[in-house]
Short mmCIF file of C-alpha atoms in Angstrom, two decimals:
data_model
loop_
_atom_site.label_atom_id
_atom_site.label_comp_id
_atom_site.label_asym_id
_atom_site.label_seq_id
_atom_site.Cartn_x
_atom_site.Cartn_y
_atom_site.Cartn_z
CA MET A 867 179.01 81.62 56.40
CA ALA A 868 177.05 79.82 59.11
CA PRO A 869 173.37 80.82 59.32
CA THR A 870 172.36 83.03 62.23
CA ASP A 871 170.05 81.81 64.97
CA ASN A 872 167.19 83.83 63.51
CA GLU A 873 167.70 82.31 60.06
CA LEU A 874 167.58 78.82 61.55
CA ILE A 875 164.44 79.77 63.49
CA ARG A 876 162.73 80.97 60.31
CA ARG A 877 163.63 77.73 58.54
CA ALA A 878 162.50 75.65 61.51
CA ARG A 879 159.14 77.45 61.50
CA ARG A 880 158.68 76.29 57.91
CA GLY A 881 159.08 72.70 59.08
CA ASP A 882 162.84 72.29 58.61
CA THR A 883 163.67 69.91 61.47
CA ALA A 884 167.33 69.80 60.53
CA ALA A 885 167.55 73.57 61.00
CA PHE A 886 165.93 73.25 64.41
CA GLU A 887 168.40 70.57 65.48
CA GLN A 888 171.27 72.68 64.19
CA LEU A 889 169.97 75.46 66.44
CA VAL A 890 169.69 73.00 69.32
CA HIS A 891 173.29 71.82 68.90
CA ARG A 892 174.54 75.38 69.14
CA HIS A 893 173.01 75.94 72.55
CA ASP A 894 172.38 72.59 74.14
CA LYS A 895 175.65 72.18 76.02
CA LYS A 896 174.78 75.21 78.14
CA VAL A 897 171.24 73.96 78.72
CA PHE A 898 172.50 70.54 79.65
CA GLY A 899 175.08 72.06 81.97
CA ILE A 900 172.41 74.08 83.78
CA ALA A 901 170.13 71.05 84.08
CA ALA A 902 172.93 68.78 85.26
CA GLY A 903 174.14 71.33 87.80
CA TYR A 904 170.62 71.74 89.13
CA VAL A 905 169.58 68.09 89.47
CA ARG A 906 173.06 66.43 89.60
CA ASN A 907 171.58 63.32 88.08
CA ALA A 908 172.09 62.17 84.47
CA GLU A 909 168.59 60.82 83.89
CA ASP A 910 166.84 63.87 85.30
CA ALA A 911 169.17 66.17 83.37
CA LYS A 912 168.25 64.38 80.14
CA ASP A 913 164.55 64.71 80.99
CA ILE A 914 164.92 68.44 81.56
CA TYR A 915 166.96 68.77 78.35
CA GLN A 916 164.24 67.08 76.31
CA GLU A 917 161.42 69.01 77.96
CA VAL A 918 163.19 72.32 77.34
CA PHE A 919 163.77 71.74 73.64
CA LEU A 920 160.34 70.26 73.00
CA ARG A 921 158.84 73.36 74.58
CA VAL A 922 161.05 75.52 72.39
CA TYR A 923 160.03 73.53 69.31
CA ARG A 924 156.32 73.87 70.08
CA SER A 925 156.57 77.59 70.92
CA LEU A 926 158.92 78.65 68.14
CA SER A 927 156.18 80.60 66.39
CA LYS A 928 155.74 82.73 69.53
CA PHE A 929 159.36 83.82 69.70
CA GLN A 930 159.38 87.32 68.28
CA MET A 931 163.15 87.73 67.83
CA ARG A 932 163.17 90.95 69.84
CA SER A 933 165.78 89.44 72.16
CA GLU A 934 168.54 86.90 71.70
CA PHE A 935 167.35 83.35 71.24
CA SER A 936 169.69 82.24 74.05
CA THR A 937 167.94 84.59 76.50
CA TRP A 938 164.56 83.08 75.68
CA LEU A 939 165.98 79.57 75.74
CA HIS A 940 167.59 80.04 79.16
CA ARG A 941 164.38 81.43 80.54
CA ILE A 942 162.56 78.31 79.43
CA THR A 943 165.37 76.22 80.93
CA THR A 944 165.06 77.87 84.34
CA ASN A 945 161.28 77.46 84.27
CA VAL A 946 161.56 73.78 83.47
CA CYS A 947 164.18 73.29 86.19
CA LEU A 948 162.02 75.01 88.80
CA THR A 949 158.91 72.98 87.97
CA TYR A 950 160.67 69.69 87.38
CA GLN A 951 159.56 66.75 89.47
CA SER A 952 162.18 64.08 89.51
CA ARG A 953 161.01 60.64 88.43
CA SER A 954 163.02 59.38 91.34
CA ARG A 955 162.68 61.49 94.46
CA ARG A 956 165.97 60.24 95.80
CA HIS A 957 168.82 62.71 95.77
CA HIS A 958 171.71 60.36 95.34
CA PHE A 959 174.78 61.35 93.52
CA PHE A 960 175.24 59.72 90.13
CA SER A 961 178.22 60.04 87.90
CA LEU A 962 177.30 62.17 84.91
CA SER A 963 179.64 60.16 82.73
CA GLU A 964 177.88 57.02 81.57
CA THR A 965 181.19 55.33 80.83
CA GLU A 966 182.86 56.04 84.16
CA GLN A 967 184.08 53.06 86.09
CA ASP A 968 185.08 53.06 89.70
CA ASP A 969 186.04 50.51 92.33
CA HIS A 970 182.97 51.00 94.50
CA SER A 971 180.23 49.82 92.19
CA ASP A 972 178.85 47.61 94.94
CA ASP A 973 178.11 50.61 97.11
CA GLY A 974 174.72 51.07 95.47
CA PRO A 975 173.46 54.39 94.10
CA CYS A 976 175.91 56.49 96.15
CA ARG A 977 179.19 56.02 94.35
CA MET A 978 182.02 57.66 96.20
CA VAL A 979 185.35 58.50 94.74
CA ALA A 980 187.80 57.24 97.29
CA ASP A 981 190.69 59.47 98.19
CA VAL A 982 193.42 57.66 100.06
CA ALA A 983 195.39 60.77 100.99
CA ALA A 984 196.06 60.17 104.64
CA ASP A 985 196.33 63.82 105.64
CA ARG A 986 192.78 64.73 104.55
CA LYS A 987 190.21 64.61 107.35
CA THR A 988 187.36 64.30 104.84
CA THR A 989 187.81 62.80 101.39
CA ASP A 990 186.78 64.66 98.27
CA GLY A 991 184.17 61.97 97.65
CA GLU A 992 182.64 62.56 101.08
CA ILE A 993 182.64 66.31 100.50
CA THR A 994 180.89 65.73 97.18
CA GLN A 995 178.17 63.83 98.99
CA TYR A 996 177.87 66.55 101.65
CA VAL A 997 177.55 69.21 98.95
CA GLN A 998 174.91 67.09 97.22
CA GLN A 999 172.93 66.84 100.45
CA ALA A 1000 173.35 70.56 101.13
CA LEU A 1001 172.03 71.41 97.67
CA ALA A 1002 169.05 69.15 98.24
CA ALA A 1003 168.22 71.17 101.36
CA LEU A 1004 167.85 74.39 99.35
CA SER A 1005 164.58 75.58 97.88
CA PRO A 1006 164.30 75.20 94.07
CA GLN A 1007 164.90 78.93 93.54
CA GLN A 1008 167.92 78.99 95.87
CA ARG A 1009 169.37 75.88 94.26
CA LEU A 1010 168.89 77.27 90.78
CA VAL A 1011 170.46 80.65 91.61
CA PHE A 1012 173.36 78.92 93.33
CA THR A 1013 173.87 76.53 90.40
CA LEU A 1014 173.77 79.30 87.83
CA ARG A 1015 176.16 81.55 89.77
CA HIS A 1016 178.58 79.09 91.31
CA TYR A 1017 178.76 76.31 88.74
CA GLU A 1018 177.72 77.95 85.48
CA GLY A 1019 179.34 81.33 86.12
CA TYR A 1020 176.42 83.53 85.06
CA ARG A 1021 176.40 87.08 86.45
CA LEU A 1022 173.59 87.95 88.83
CA LYS A 1023 172.15 90.35 86.28
CA GLU A 1024 171.99 87.54 83.70
CA ILE A 1025 170.38 85.22 86.22
CA ALA A 1026 167.79 87.87 86.99
CA ALA A 1027 166.92 88.07 83.28
CA MET A 1028 166.75 84.29 82.95
CA MET A 1029 164.50 83.86 85.97
CA ASP A 1030 162.53 87.03 85.31
CA LEU A 1031 163.30 88.36 88.78
CA ALA A 1032 164.67 91.61 90.14
CA GLU A 1033 168.42 91.57 90.69
CA GLY A 1034 167.89 92.26 94.39
CA THR A 1035 165.76 89.13 94.68
CA VAL A 1036 168.46 87.06 93.01
CA LYS A 1037 171.07 88.47 95.41
CA ARG A 1038 168.86 87.50 98.30
CA TYR A 1039 168.48 83.95 96.96
CA LEU A 1040 172.25 83.70 96.55
CA PHE A 1041 172.89 84.96 100.07
CA THR A 1042 170.34 82.62 101.68
CA SER A 1043 171.59 79.66 99.66
CA MET A 1044 175.20 80.34 100.73
CA GLU A 1045 174.15 80.72 104.35
CA ARG A 1046 172.30 77.42 104.17
CA MET A 1047 175.23 75.70 102.44
CA LYS A 1048 177.53 77.06 105.12
CA GLU A 1049 175.37 75.52 107.84
CA GLU A 1050 175.02 72.18 106.05
CA LEU A 1051 178.76 71.95 105.36
CA ARG A 1052 179.98 73.32 108.68
CA GLU A 1053 181.25 69.96 109.90
CA VAL A 1054 183.30 69.58 106.72
CA PHE A 1055 185.48 72.58 107.33
CA GLU A 1056 185.34 73.02 111.09
CA MET B 732 171.38 95.32 110.23
CA LYS B 733 174.68 96.93 109.24
CA HIS B 734 176.56 93.65 109.75
CA GLN B 735 173.92 91.83 107.74
CA ARG B 736 174.64 94.05 104.77
CA TYR B 737 178.40 93.51 105.10
CA LYS B 738 177.86 89.78 105.39
CA GLU B 739 175.94 89.84 102.11
CA TRP B 740 178.73 91.87 100.57
CA LEU B 741 181.25 89.24 101.65
CA TYR B 742 179.47 86.64 99.51
CA LEU B 743 179.10 89.06 96.61
CA SER B 744 182.76 90.05 96.74
CA ARG B 745 183.85 86.41 96.46
CA TYR B 746 181.86 86.20 93.25
CA ASP B 747 183.21 89.52 92.01
CA GLU B 748 179.69 90.94 92.04
CA LEU B 749 180.52 93.97 94.17
CA ASP B 750 181.20 97.30 92.47
CA ALA B 751 184.30 99.39 93.24
CA VAL B 752 182.56 101.57 95.84
CA GLY B 753 181.15 98.56 97.64
CA ARG B 754 184.54 96.83 97.66
CA GLU B 755 186.18 99.88 99.13
CA ARG B 756 183.57 100.20 101.89
CA LEU B 757 183.80 96.51 102.64
CA ASP B 758 187.60 96.69 102.91
CA GLU B 759 187.34 99.65 105.25
CA HIS B 760 184.85 97.77 107.41
CA LEU B 761 186.91 94.58 107.51
CA ALA B 762 189.89 96.55 108.78
CA THR B 763 187.97 97.36 111.97
CA CYS B 764 185.51 94.46 112.48
CA ASP B 765 186.71 91.12 113.92
CA GLU B 766 183.30 89.51 113.49
CA CYS B 767 183.19 90.20 109.77
CA ARG B 768 186.82 89.14 109.30
CA ASN B 769 185.96 85.80 110.95
CA GLU B 770 182.92 85.56 108.72
CA LEU B 771 185.13 86.17 105.68
CA ALA B 772 187.40 83.31 106.75
CA THR B 773 184.33 81.06 107.00
CA VAL B 774 183.19 82.11 103.53
CA ASP B 775 186.64 81.30 102.16
CA GLU B 776 186.54 77.87 103.81
CA LEU B 777 183.10 77.27 102.29
CA HIS B 778 184.42 78.08 98.82
CA ALA B 779 187.41 75.81 99.38
CA ALA B 780 185.08 72.96 100.40
CA LEU B 781 182.86 73.55 97.37
CA ALA B 782 185.96 73.50 95.14
CA ARG B 783 186.88 70.04 96.46
CA ALA B 784 183.47 68.64 95.54
CA LYS B 785 183.43 66.75 92.26
CA PRO B 786 182.56 69.23 89.50
CA VAL B 787 179.45 68.80 87.46
CA ASP B 788 180.79 67.99 84.01
CA PRO B 789 178.40 66.02 81.84
CA SER B 790 180.27 63.88 79.38
CA ASP B 791 179.86 64.19 75.61
CA GLN B 792 178.44 60.67 75.62
CA VAL B 793 175.56 61.68 77.89
CA LEU B 794 174.87 64.77 75.77
CA HIS B 795 174.96 62.68 72.63
CA THR B 796 172.40 60.28 74.12
CA ALA B 797 170.18 63.23 75.02
CA ARG B 798 170.45 64.55 71.45
CA ARG B 799 169.41 61.21 70.01
CA SER B 800 166.40 61.00 72.30
CA LEU B 801 165.40 64.52 71.31
CA HIS B 802 165.72 63.61 67.65
CA GLU B 803 163.33 60.67 68.15
CA ALA B 804 160.93 62.87 70.09
CA LEU B 805 160.91 65.49 67.32
CA LEU B 806 160.16 62.82 64.73
CA ALA B 807 157.25 61.61 66.86
CA GLU B 808 155.97 65.22 67.10
CA LYS B 809 155.89 65.49 63.33
CA ALA B 810 154.86 62.00 62.18
CA PRO B 811 151.19 61.55 61.23
CA SER B 812 149.58 58.24 62.03
CA PRO B 813 149.93 56.00 58.98
CA LEU B 814 146.72 55.27 57.15
CA MET B 815 147.30 51.51 57.22
CA ASN B 816 147.82 51.47 61.01
CA ARG B 817 144.56 53.31 61.56
CA ALA B 818 142.72 51.05 59.15
CA LEU B 819 144.04 47.95 60.91
CA GLU B 820 143.04 49.42 64.24
CA TRP B 821 139.41 49.68 63.15
CA ILE B 822 139.42 46.22 61.72
CA ARG B 823 140.62 44.91 65.06
CA ILE B 824 137.63 46.41 66.82
CA LEU B 825 135.36 43.61 65.63
CA VAL B 826 133.66 43.01 68.93
CA VAL B 827 130.10 42.35 67.79
CA PRO B 828 128.60 41.59 64.42
CA ARG B 829 126.86 44.98 64.20
CA HIS B 830 130.26 46.69 63.95
CA ARG B 831 131.17 44.38 61.14
CA ILE B 832 128.14 45.54 59.21
CA VAL B 833 129.07 49.20 59.77
CA LEU B 834 132.69 48.62 58.82
CA GLY B 835 131.62 46.57 55.83
CA GLY B 836 129.48 49.48 54.72
CA LEU B 837 132.38 51.86 55.19
CA ALA B 838 134.69 49.60 53.21
CA MET B 839 132.16 49.43 50.37
CA LEU B 840 131.74 53.20 50.43
CA THR B 841 135.50 53.72 50.26
CA VAL B 842 135.98 51.23 47.46
CA GLY B 843 133.06 52.72 45.54
CA PHE B 844 134.50 56.22 45.92
CA LEU B 845 137.94 55.20 44.71
CA LEU B 846 136.54 53.20 41.81
CA GLY B 847 134.40 56.12 40.80
CA GLN B 848 137.46 58.35 40.78
CA ARG B 849 139.39 55.93 38.59
CA LEU B 850 136.67 54.92 36.16
CA SER B 851 134.76 58.15 35.57
CA PRO B 852 135.65 59.54 32.14
CA ARG B 853 137.19 62.96 31.67
CA PRO B 854 137.19 65.11 28.63
CA PRO B 855 140.64 65.03 26.96
CA GLU B 856 141.25 68.75 27.39
CA GLU B 857 141.00 68.40 31.20
CA GLN B 858 143.75 65.74 31.43
CA PRO B 859 146.83 67.57 32.79
CA GLU B 860 150.43 66.34 32.45
CA PRO B 861 151.30 64.13 35.44
CA VAL B 862 154.93 65.28 35.70
CA PHE B 863 156.11 68.87 35.61
CA GLN B 864 159.55 70.24 34.87
CA THR B 865 159.42 73.15 37.27
CA ALA B 866 158.80 72.85 40.96
CA ASN B 867 156.94 76.14 40.94
CA ALA B 868 153.85 74.48 39.49
CA MET B 869 153.03 71.24 41.29
CA PRO B 870 149.37 70.36 40.64
CA PRO B 871 148.02 67.11 42.08
CA VAL B 872 148.04 63.92 40.07
CA PRO B 873 144.43 63.16 39.14
CA GLY B 874 142.87 59.84 40.07
CA GLU B 875 145.30 59.00 42.85
CA THR B 876 143.75 60.76 45.80
CA GLY B 877 144.04 58.67 48.97
CA ILE B 878 142.23 59.07 52.26
CA THR B 879 143.44 59.23 55.84
CA ASN B 880 142.28 60.27 59.30
CA VAL B 881 138.78 58.96 58.82
CA ARG B 882 136.42 59.80 61.69
CA PHE B 883 132.85 58.81 62.29
CA LEU B 884 130.72 61.85 63.07
CA THR B 885 128.57 61.58 66.19
CA HIS B 886 125.29 62.58 64.63
CA ALA B 887 123.59 60.45 62.00
CA PRO B 888 122.14 62.57 59.21
CA GLY B 889 119.33 60.12 58.51
CA GLU B 890 118.14 56.59 58.98
CA GLY B 891 120.47 54.05 57.37
CA GLU B 892 123.09 56.69 56.61
CA ILE B 893 126.71 56.90 57.80
CA ALA B 894 128.40 60.23 58.41
CA LEU B 895 132.13 60.50 58.47
CA SER B 896 134.93 62.93 57.72
CA TYR B 897 138.33 62.23 56.22
CA ASP B 898 141.42 64.00 54.95
CA ALA B 899 142.27 63.62 51.29
CA LEU B 900 145.92 62.81 50.55
CA VAL B 901 146.98 64.46 47.35
CA PRO B 902 150.21 63.03 45.94
CA VAL B 903 152.51 65.45 44.17
CA LYS B 904 155.22 64.62 41.69
CA ILE B 905 158.22 66.86 41.33
CA ARG B 906 161.18 66.77 38.99
CA GLY B 907 164.17 69.02 38.83
CA THR B 908 167.89 69.33 39.46
CA MET B 909 169.77 70.06 42.66
CA ASN B 910 169.72 73.71 41.65
CA ASP B 911 165.99 73.73 42.39
CA PRO B 912 165.45 75.06 45.95
CA ASN B 913 162.06 73.38 46.32
CA LEU B 914 163.49 70.01 45.40
CA ARG B 915 166.41 70.51 47.79
CA ARG B 916 163.96 71.35 50.57
CA VAL B 917 161.96 68.18 49.94
CA LEU B 918 165.12 66.07 49.91
CA ALA B 919 166.40 67.64 53.15
CA GLN B 920 163.07 67.05 54.90
CA THR B 921 162.89 63.49 53.63
CA LEU B 922 166.36 62.72 54.93
CA VAL B 923 165.50 63.76 58.49
CA SER B 924 161.79 62.90 58.71
CA GLU B 925 161.04 59.87 56.56
CA GLN B 926 160.35 56.74 58.58
CA ASN B 927 161.42 54.29 55.90
CA PRO B 928 165.23 53.86 55.96
CA GLY B 929 165.23 52.70 52.34
CA ILE B 930 163.76 56.03 51.25
CA ARG B 931 166.28 57.92 53.38
CA LEU B 932 169.07 55.91 51.76
CA ARG B 933 167.77 56.65 48.27
CA THR B 934 167.59 60.32 49.23
CA VAL B 935 171.26 60.40 50.24
CA ASN B 936 172.22 58.55 47.08
CA ALA B 937 170.19 61.00 45.00
CA ILE B 938 172.02 63.91 46.62
CA ALA B 939 175.35 62.19 46.09
CA ALA B 940 174.80 61.26 42.45
CA ARG B 941 173.63 64.63 41.22
CA ALA B 942 176.06 67.47 40.84
CA GLY B 943 174.75 70.81 41.99
CA ARG B 944 174.09 72.68 45.21
CA ARG B 945 175.39 70.17 47.74
CA ASP B 946 176.66 73.10 49.77
CA ASP B 947 173.07 74.25 50.31
CA PRO B 948 172.63 74.90 54.08
CA GLU B 949 169.47 72.79 54.34
CA ILE B 950 171.02 69.85 52.53
CA LYS B 951 174.23 70.13 54.54
CA ALA B 952 172.36 70.34 57.86
CA ALA B 953 170.28 67.30 56.92
CA LEU B 954 173.38 65.32 55.90
CA ILE B 955 175.17 66.22 59.14
CA LEU B 956 172.16 65.20 61.18
CA ALA B 957 171.83 61.94 59.28
CA ALA B 958 175.56 61.15 59.65
CA MET B 959 175.39 61.72 63.40
CA SER B 960 171.94 60.52 64.37
CA ASP B 961 170.21 58.32 61.81
CA LYS B 962 169.10 54.98 63.24
CA ASN B 963 170.23 53.12 60.17
CA PRO B 964 174.01 52.60 59.83
CA GLY B 965 173.79 52.47 56.06
CA VAL B 966 172.20 55.91 55.95
CA ARG B 967 174.81 57.26 58.39
CA ARG B 968 177.61 55.86 56.24
CA GLU B 969 176.26 57.23 53.00
CA ALA B 970 175.59 60.67 54.50
CA LEU B 971 179.15 60.75 55.79
CA ASP B 972 180.48 59.85 52.35
CA VAL B 973 178.58 62.76 50.79
CA LEU B 974 180.00 65.09 53.44
CA ARG B 975 183.50 63.87 52.64
CA ASN B 976 183.02 65.12 49.11
CA SER B 977 181.51 68.43 50.23
CA PRO B 978 183.40 71.64 51.03
CA PHE B 979 185.20 71.21 54.36
CA ASP B 980 184.25 73.73 57.03
CA GLU B 981 183.76 73.94 60.82
CA GLU B 982 180.36 72.26 60.75
CA VAL B 983 181.57 69.37 58.61
CA LYS B 984 184.65 69.04 60.81
CA ASP B 985 182.44 68.91 63.95
CA ALA B 986 180.34 66.21 62.30
CA PHE B 987 183.42 64.07 61.54
CA LEU B 988 184.72 64.49 65.08
CA SER B 989 181.33 63.67 66.60
CA VAL B 990 181.12 60.52 64.50
CA LEU B 991 184.65 59.55 65.54
CA MET B 992 183.74 59.97 69.19
CA HIS B 993 180.26 58.43 69.31
CA GLU B 994 179.65 56.17 66.33
CA PRO B 995 179.33 52.53 67.44
CA ASN B 996 180.19 51.11 64.02
CA PRO B 997 184.00 51.03 63.45
CA ALA B 998 183.71 51.14 59.66
CA ILE B 999 181.86 54.44 59.92
CA ARG B 1000 184.42 55.80 62.38
CA ILE B 1001 187.09 54.92 59.84
CA ALA B 1002 185.09 56.71 57.15
CA ALA B 1003 185.02 59.82 59.35
CA MET B 1004 188.76 59.57 59.79
CA GLY B 1005 189.02 59.34 56.01
CA GLY B 1006 187.15 62.63 55.84
CA LEU B 1007 189.74 64.30 58.06
CA GLU B 1008 192.57 62.80 55.99
CA LYS B 1009 191.03 64.10 52.79
CA ALA B 1010 190.62 67.55 54.32
CA ARG B 1011 194.26 67.55 55.39
CA ALA B 1012 195.35 66.51 51.88
CA GLU B 1013 193.32 69.43 50.49
CA GLY B 1014 195.22 71.88 52.64
CA HIS B 1015 193.25 72.01 55.91
CA PRO B 1016 195.77 71.30 58.67
CA LEU B 1017 194.91 69.23 61.74
CA ASP B 1018 193.91 71.64 64.48
CA ALA B 1019 194.11 71.06 68.25
CA GLU B 1020 190.57 69.71 68.45
CA MET B 1021 191.15 67.19 65.67
CA ARG B 1022 194.42 66.05 67.24
CA SER B 1023 192.76 65.61 70.61
CA VAL B 1024 190.02 63.39 69.20
CA LEU B 1025 192.49 61.38 67.09
CA LYS B 1026 194.71 60.83 70.13
CA GLN B 1027 191.74 59.63 72.07
CA ARG B 1028 190.88 57.18 69.34
CA LEU B 1029 194.51 56.07 69.18
CA HIS B 1030 194.55 55.23 72.88
CA ALA B 1031 190.99 54.19 73.60
CA ASP B 1032 189.26 52.85 70.50
CA GLU B 1033 188.23 49.22 70.84
CA ASN B 1034 188.96 48.54 67.17
CA GLU B 1035 192.59 47.96 66.28
CA TYR B 1036 192.30 49.26 62.74
CA VAL B 1037 190.79 52.51 63.99
CA ARG B 1038 193.74 52.88 66.35
CA VAL B 1039 196.21 52.20 63.53
CA ARG B 1040 194.54 54.71 61.22
CA ALA B 1041 194.44 57.32 63.97
CA ARG B 1042 198.18 56.94 64.47
CA THR B 1043 198.79 57.26 60.72
CA VAL B 1044 196.67 60.41 60.43
CA LEU B 1045 198.41 61.98 63.41
CA GLU B 1046 201.87 61.12 62.12
CA GLU B 1047 201.11 62.39 58.64
CA GLY B 1048 199.62 65.51 60.19
CA THR B 1049 202.85 66.29 61.98
CA GLY B 1050 204.98 65.41 58.97
CA LYS B 1051 206.65 62.43 60.65
#
């Protein structure tokens, strides 16, 4: 039977690095998904990923096992996201697949996926860039709430627990982020 | 104000965050309010536009790279600075002759201390056995204490004196079988933390050669980590071979699949495929995940032999 999270934590506290990495591998896809959705940049997402798990590693003795490990982990993840300063301040869209090839590699950092469907007024690639720009216009808290709700599918109550906010505050962030997105993307759908 | 609340409810309803009472009141309101119906249409268009944007879907390759970087960072967190590196660092700081005199004095002090430890006689009854059969009693080996982390103290206790502090390294010898939990713990830690790849390789070989508790969770976790992440291909290959001869379960399966997907060395990818073949021969059928990875290797692997083996495993798995 696979060890529980708490068993792995106890072993990791005794210096068992393999146990810690086993714990990491159970939860890191979610963490990486949150980071990637928030920054939409592979290098920054990897930075956030590493920062999150190093913080977890260093603070493992402080985790009292009164809640689920994932709850604590996601709280650290949201904190790191909110305080993260990108090494590059540009907000260009990068493919999150390092092996992806496309025909527009000479376009520079903004790689667009061309859609040749003649009946579309705006291509999917252009919409992607608009969405990217709209997300960049949000405050960190709005962007994080939007990412967690829209892309990661967390319920507002879960987001409130992760960000240590009241549910009403989270609702307000979601509403203001959607209003802002609506304004930024108005020319896409009007 | 009233419209503001309904506008907020429109967004919440699209995310299924509105309770039954709220949904009912919203529906009633929408039946009579053109403004909010228009707003709803705008919200729907916004969601449609967001759905057309390229989804955020980090590839396994990117995640695997992140895991490797984390592994290196964790090793750096744990690794103490080697004694030799620190010693060489001091020796390099030979800026002026005065420092040479101080360092020469330190060197003489160190040598004198170690010689004194080795040469001073001990009464026979105090000479303990250097090797112990049980890991529960692991006293230090006398006469072999090393030093590390030497620091000069800022205050000088007296004229012509040198004050410094150091940590004493106490080597421990341990002997036992794989049924010994302390020995297993040391082996598992060595496999993931030891800097010297030769030692890591000997550790895997020691685990492989000795019958006993190879299904121990710590040993298994260390082997999986080594197979997936060790910098040295020889260690990765040997760890994989031990896993092939271990009980097949979900974690071992995930390790084989991860190696198949991300391992740069084709011989090791083939070894992972051999692990899946062996599992199938032992009665574990190919599941959807295994088929998916094998198909990917069949179509996309750069190595022809890997592609051929993938086809064979798939065909044998379906009884063709």
